[in-house]
XYZ file of N, CA, C and O in Angstrom:
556
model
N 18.016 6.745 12.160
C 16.893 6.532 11.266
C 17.280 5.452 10.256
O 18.340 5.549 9.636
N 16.280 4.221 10.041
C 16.810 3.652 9.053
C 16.036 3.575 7.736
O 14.821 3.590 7.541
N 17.063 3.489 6.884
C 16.367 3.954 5.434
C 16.362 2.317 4.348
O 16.196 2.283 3.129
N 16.573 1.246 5.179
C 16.569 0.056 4.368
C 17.950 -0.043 3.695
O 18.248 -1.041 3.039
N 18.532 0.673 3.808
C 19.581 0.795 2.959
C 21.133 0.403 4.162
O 22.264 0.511 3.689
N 21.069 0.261 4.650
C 21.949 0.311 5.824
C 23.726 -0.389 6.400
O 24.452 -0.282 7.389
N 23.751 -1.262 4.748
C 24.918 -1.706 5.159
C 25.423 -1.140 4.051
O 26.651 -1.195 3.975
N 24.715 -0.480 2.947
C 25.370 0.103 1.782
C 25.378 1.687 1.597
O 24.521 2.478 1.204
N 26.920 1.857 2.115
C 27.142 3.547 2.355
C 27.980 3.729 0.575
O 28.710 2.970 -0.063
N 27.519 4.845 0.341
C 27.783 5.345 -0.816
C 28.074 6.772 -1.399
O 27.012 7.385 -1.504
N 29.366 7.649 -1.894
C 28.998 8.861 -1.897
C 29.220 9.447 -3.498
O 30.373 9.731 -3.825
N 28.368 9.585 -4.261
C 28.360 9.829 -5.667
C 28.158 11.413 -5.857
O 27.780 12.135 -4.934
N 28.403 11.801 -6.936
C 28.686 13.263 -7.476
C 27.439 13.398 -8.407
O 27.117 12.316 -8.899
N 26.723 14.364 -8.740
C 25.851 14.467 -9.808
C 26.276 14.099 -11.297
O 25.521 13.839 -12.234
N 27.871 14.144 -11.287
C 28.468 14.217 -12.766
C 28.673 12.546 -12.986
O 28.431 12.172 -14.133
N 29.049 11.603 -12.118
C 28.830 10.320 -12.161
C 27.877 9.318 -11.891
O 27.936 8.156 -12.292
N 26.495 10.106 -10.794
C 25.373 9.176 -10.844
C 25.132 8.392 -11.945
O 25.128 7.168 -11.816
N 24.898 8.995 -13.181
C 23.801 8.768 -13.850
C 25.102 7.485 -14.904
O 24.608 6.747 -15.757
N 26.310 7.460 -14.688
C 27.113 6.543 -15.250
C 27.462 5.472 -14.426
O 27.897 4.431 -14.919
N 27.311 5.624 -13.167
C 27.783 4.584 -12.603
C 27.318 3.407 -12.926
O 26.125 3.432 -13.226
N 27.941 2.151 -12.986
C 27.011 0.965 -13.432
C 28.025 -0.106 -12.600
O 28.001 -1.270 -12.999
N 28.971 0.248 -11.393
C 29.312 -0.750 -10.397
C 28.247 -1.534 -10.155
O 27.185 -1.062 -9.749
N 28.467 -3.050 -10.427
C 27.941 -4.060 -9.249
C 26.908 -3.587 -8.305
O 26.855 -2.449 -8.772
N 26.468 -3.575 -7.816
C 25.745 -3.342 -6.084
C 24.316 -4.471 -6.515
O 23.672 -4.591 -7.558
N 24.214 -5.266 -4.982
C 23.384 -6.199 -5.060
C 22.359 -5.642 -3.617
O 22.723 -5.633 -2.442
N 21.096 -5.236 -4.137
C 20.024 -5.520 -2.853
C 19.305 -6.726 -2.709
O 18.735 -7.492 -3.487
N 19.559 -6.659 -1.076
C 18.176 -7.792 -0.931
C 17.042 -7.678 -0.574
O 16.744 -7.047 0.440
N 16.202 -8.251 -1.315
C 15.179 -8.065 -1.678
C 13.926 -8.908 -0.644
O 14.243 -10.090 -0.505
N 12.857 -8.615 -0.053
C 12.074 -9.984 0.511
C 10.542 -9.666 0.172
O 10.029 -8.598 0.504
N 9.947 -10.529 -0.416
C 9.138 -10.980 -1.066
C 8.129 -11.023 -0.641
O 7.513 -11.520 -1.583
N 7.371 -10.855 0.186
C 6.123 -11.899 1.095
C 4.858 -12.645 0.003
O 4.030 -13.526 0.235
N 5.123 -11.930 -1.116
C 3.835 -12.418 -1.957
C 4.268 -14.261 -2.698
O 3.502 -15.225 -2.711
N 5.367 -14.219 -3.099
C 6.218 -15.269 -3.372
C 5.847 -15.844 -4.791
O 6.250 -16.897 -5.286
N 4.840 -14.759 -5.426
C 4.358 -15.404 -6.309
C 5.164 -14.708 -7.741
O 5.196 -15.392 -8.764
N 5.513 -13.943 -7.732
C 6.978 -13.205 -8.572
C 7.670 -14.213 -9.242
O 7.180 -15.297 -9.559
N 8.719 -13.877 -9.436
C 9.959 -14.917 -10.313
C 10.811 -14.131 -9.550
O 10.587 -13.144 -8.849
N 11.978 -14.834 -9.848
C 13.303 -14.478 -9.170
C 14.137 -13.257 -10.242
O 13.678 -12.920 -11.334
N 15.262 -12.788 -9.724
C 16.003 -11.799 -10.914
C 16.352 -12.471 -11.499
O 17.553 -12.599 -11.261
N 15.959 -13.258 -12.432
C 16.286 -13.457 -13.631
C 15.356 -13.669 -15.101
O 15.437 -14.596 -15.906
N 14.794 -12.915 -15.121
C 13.631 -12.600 -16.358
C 13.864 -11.384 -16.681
O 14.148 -10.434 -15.951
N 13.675 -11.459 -18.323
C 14.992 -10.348 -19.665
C 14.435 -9.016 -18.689
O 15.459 -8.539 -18.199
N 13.346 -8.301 -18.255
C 13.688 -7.176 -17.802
C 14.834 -6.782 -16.715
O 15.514 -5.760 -16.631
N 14.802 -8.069 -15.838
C 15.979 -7.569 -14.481
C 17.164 -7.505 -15.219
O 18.033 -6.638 -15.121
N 17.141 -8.865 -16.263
C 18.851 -8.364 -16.776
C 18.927 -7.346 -17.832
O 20.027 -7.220 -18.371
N 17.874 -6.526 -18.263
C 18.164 -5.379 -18.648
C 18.501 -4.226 -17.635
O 19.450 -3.446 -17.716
N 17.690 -4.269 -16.824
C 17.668 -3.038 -15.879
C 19.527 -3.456 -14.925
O 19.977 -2.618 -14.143
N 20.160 -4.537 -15.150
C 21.125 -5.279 -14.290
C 22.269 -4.481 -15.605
O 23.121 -3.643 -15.310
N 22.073 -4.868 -16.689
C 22.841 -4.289 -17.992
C 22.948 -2.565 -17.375
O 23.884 -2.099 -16.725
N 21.824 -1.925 -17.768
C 21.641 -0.593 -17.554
C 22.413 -0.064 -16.646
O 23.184 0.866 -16.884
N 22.272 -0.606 -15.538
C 22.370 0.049 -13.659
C 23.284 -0.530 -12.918
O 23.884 -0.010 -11.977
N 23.440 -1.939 -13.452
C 24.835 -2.662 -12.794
C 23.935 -2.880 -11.487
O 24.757 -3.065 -10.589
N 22.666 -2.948 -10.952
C 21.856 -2.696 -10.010
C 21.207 -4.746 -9.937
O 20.390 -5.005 -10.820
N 21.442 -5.505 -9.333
C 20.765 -6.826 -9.305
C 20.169 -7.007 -7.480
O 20.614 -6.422 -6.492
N 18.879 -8.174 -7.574
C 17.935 -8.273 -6.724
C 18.320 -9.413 -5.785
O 17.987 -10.333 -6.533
N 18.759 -9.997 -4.739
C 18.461 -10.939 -3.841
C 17.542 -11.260 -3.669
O 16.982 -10.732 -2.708
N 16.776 -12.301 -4.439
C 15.159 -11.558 -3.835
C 14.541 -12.915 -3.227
O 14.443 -13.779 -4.099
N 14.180 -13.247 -2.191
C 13.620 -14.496 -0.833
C 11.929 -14.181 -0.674
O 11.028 -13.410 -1.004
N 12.195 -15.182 -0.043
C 10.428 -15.720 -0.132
C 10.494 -16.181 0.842
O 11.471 -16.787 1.282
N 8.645 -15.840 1.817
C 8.929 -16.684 3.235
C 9.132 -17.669 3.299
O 9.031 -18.308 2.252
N 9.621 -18.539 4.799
C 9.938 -20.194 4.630
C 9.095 -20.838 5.029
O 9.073 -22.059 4.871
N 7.976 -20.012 5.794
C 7.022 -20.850 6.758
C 6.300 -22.082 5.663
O 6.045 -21.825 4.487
N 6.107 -23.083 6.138
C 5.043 -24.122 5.322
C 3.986 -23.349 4.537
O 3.621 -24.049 3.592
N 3.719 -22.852 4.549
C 2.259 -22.183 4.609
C 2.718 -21.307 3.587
O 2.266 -21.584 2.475
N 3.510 -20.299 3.641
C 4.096 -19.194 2.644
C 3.796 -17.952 3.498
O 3.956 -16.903 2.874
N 3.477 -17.843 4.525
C 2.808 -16.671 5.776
C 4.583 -16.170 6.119
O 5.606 -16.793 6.402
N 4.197 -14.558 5.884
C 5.803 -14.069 5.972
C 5.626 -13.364 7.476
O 6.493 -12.547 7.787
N 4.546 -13.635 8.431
C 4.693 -13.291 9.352
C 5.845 -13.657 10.104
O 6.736 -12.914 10.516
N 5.698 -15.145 10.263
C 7.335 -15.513 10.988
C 8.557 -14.545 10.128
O 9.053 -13.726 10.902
N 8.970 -14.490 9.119
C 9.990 -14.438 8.603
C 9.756 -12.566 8.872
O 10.764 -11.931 9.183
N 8.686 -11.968 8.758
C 8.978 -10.402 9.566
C 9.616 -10.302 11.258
O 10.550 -9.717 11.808
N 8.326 -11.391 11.744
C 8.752 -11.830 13.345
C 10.434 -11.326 13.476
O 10.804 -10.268 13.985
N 11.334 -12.401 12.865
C 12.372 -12.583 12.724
C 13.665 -11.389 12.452
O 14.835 -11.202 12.786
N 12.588 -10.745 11.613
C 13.573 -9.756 11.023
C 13.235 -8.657 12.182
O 14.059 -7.749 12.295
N 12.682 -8.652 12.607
C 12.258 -7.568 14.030
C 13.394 -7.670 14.874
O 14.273 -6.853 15.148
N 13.077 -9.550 15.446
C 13.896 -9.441 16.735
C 14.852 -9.297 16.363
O 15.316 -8.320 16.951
N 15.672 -9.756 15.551
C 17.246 -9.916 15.194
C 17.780 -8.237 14.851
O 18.951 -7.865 14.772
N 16.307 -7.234 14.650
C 16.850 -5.827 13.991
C 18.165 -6.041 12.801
O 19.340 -5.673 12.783
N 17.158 -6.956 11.697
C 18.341 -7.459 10.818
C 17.309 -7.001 9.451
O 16.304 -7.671 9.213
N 17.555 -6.198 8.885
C 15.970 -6.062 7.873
C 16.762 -6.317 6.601
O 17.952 -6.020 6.710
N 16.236 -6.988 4.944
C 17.102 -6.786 3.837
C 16.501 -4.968 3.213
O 15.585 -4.307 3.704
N 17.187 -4.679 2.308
C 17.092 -3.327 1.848
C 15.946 -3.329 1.283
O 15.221 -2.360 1.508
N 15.525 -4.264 0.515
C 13.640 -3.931 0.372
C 13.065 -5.080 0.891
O 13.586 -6.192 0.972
N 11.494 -4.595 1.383
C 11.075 -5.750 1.554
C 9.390 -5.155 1.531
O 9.034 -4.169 2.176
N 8.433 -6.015 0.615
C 7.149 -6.769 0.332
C 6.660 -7.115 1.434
O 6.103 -8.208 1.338
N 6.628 -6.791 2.174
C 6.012 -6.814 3.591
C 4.076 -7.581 3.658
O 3.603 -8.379 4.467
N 3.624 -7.110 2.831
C 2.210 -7.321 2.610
C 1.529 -6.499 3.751
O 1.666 -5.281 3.869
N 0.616 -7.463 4.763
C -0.357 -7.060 5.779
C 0.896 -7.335 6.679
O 0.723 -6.511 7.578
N 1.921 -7.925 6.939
C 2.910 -7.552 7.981
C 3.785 -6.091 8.064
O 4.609 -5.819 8.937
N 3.501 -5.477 7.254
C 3.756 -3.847 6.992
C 3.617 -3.215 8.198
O 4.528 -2.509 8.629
N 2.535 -3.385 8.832
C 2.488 -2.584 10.430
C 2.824 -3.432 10.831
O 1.799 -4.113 10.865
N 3.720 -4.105 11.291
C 4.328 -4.916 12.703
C 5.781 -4.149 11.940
O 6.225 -3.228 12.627
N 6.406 -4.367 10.877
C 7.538 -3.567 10.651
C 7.527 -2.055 11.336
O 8.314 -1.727 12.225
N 6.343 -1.049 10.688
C 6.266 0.384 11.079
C 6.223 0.426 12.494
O 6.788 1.447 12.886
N 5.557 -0.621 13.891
C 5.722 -0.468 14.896
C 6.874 -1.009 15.615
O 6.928 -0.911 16.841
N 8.094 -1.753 14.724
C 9.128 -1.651 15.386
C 9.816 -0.617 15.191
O 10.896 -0.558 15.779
N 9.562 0.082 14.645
C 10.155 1.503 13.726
C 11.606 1.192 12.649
O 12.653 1.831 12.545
N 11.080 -0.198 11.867
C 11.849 -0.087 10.398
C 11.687 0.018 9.186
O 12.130 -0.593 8.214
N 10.627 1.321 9.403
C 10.165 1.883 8.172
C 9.859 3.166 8.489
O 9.550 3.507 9.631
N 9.930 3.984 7.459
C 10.039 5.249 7.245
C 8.781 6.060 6.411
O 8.314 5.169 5.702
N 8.407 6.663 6.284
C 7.839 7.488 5.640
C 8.703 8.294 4.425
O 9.169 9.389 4.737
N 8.903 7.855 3.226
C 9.555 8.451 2.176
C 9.114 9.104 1.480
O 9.819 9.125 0.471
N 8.233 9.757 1.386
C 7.448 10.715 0.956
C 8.164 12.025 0.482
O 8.042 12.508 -0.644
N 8.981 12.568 1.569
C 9.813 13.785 1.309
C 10.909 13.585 0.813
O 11.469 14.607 0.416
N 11.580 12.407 0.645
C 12.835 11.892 0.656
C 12.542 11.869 -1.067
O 13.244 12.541 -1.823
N 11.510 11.079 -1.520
C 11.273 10.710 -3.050
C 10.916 12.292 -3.567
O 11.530 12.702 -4.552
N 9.942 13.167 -2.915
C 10.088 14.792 -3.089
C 11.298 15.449 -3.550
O 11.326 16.198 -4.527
N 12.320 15.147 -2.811
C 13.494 16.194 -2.778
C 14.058 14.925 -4.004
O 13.729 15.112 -5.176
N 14.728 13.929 -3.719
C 15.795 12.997 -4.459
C 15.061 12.194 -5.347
O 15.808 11.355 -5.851
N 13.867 12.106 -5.757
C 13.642 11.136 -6.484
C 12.872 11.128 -7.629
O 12.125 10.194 -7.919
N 13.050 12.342 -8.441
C 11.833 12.489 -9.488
C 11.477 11.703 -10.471
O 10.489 11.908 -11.176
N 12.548 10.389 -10.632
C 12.713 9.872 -11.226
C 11.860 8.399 -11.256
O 11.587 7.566 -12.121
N 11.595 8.575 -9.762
C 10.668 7.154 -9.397
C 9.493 7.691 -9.623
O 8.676 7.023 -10.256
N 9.098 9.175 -9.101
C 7.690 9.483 -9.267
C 7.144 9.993 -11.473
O 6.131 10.474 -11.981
N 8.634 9.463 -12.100
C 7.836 9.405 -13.608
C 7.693 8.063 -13.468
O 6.482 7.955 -13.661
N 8.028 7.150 -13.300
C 7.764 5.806 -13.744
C 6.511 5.229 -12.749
O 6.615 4.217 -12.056
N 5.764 5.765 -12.800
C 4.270 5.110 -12.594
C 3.293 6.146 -13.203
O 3.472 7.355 -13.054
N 2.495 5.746 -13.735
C 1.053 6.209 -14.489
C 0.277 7.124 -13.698
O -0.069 8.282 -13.932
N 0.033 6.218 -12.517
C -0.762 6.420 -11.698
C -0.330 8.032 -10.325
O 0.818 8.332 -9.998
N -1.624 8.757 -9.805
C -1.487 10.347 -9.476
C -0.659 10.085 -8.440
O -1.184 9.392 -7.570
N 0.563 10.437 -8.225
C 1.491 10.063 -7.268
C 0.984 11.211 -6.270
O 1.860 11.181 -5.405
N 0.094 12.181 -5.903
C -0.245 12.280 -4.941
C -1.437 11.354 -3.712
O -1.939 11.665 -2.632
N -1.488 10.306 -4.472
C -2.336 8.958 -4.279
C -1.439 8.348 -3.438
O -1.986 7.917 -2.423
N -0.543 8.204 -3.483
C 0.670 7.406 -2.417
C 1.657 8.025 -1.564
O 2.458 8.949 -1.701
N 1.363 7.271 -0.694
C 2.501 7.415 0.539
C 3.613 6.665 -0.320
O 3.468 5.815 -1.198
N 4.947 7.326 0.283
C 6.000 6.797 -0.031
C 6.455 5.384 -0.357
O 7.030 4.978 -1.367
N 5.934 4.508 1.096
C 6.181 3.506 0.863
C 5.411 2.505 -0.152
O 5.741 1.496 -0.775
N 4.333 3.201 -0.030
C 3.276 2.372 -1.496
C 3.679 2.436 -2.683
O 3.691 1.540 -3.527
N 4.025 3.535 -2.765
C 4.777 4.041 -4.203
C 6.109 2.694 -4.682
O 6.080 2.074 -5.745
N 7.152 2.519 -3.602
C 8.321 1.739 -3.759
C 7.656 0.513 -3.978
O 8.112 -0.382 -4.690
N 6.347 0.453 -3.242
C 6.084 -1.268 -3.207
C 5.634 -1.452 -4.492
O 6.150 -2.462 -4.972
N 4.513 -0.616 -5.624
C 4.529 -0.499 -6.259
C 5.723 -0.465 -8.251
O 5.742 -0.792 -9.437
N 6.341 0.124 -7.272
C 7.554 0.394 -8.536
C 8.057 -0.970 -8.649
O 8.163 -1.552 -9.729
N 8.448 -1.605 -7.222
C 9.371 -3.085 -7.509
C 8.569 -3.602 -7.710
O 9.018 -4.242 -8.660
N 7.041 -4.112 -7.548
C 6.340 -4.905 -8.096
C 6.367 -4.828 -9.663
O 6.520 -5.843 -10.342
N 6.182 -3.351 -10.304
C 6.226 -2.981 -11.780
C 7.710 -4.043 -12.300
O 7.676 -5.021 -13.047
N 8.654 -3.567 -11.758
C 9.986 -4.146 -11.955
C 10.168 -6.143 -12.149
O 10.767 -6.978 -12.828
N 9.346 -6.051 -11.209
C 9.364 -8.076 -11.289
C 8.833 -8.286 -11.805
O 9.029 -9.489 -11.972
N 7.596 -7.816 -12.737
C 7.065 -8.480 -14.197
C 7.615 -8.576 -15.164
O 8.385 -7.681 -15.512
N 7.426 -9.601 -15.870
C 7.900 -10.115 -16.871
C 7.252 -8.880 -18.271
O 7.538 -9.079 -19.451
């Protein structure tokens, strides 16, 4: 099963989660492209905080169409740890590299479901994440 997360194995204790502030870099992919990059004062706060920073890419096609650049990430079965998928979202879910996180954010994540306003029984898992990192890349 893959959880986006896949080259970064990790095993933390409840008594050090919440201190850890190692380094760790995700990459991030974009399809909207219209964002800023990690570097605007919230990422390097949340980078201060969490020790947590963004790779974050944009499609290459002429056009800005992240279809090729999903295309790509299909065949190669090479995905970055998040990704903005847009309307290429189902061509990801029918190669099966996406998940349904729904139960996963249930059990481990109460923490994502305070930081949005909005009735988190309104979202599927993955809307929710697409949501949160979008919250996150505003200025």
């Amino acid at each position: 099963m893959r959880s986006g997360l896949g080259h970064i194995e990790t095993e933390t204790t409840e008594a050090d989660e919440s201190d850890d502030k190692t380094p760790v870099t995700f990459e991030y992919f974009n399809a909207d492209s219209k964002n800023g990059n990690w570097d605007n004062p919230v990422a390097k706060a949340i980078t201060e905080a969490t020790g947590v920073t963004l790779d974050v890419s944009y499609p290459v096609a002429s056009q800005g169409d992240a279809k090729e650049d999903v295309a790509l990430m299909i065949a190669n079965d090479e995905y970055p740890d998040l990704i903005y998928a847009k309307s290429n979202a189902t061509d990801l879910y029918a190669a099966g590299a996406l998940i349904d996180m729904t139960d996963l954010i249930e059990k481990y994540g109460p923490n994502i479901k305070k930081c949005t306003e909005m009735s988190w029984k309104n979202y599927s898992g993955v809307k929710m994440i697409r949501e949160f990192i979008s919250f996150l890349m505003r200025v």
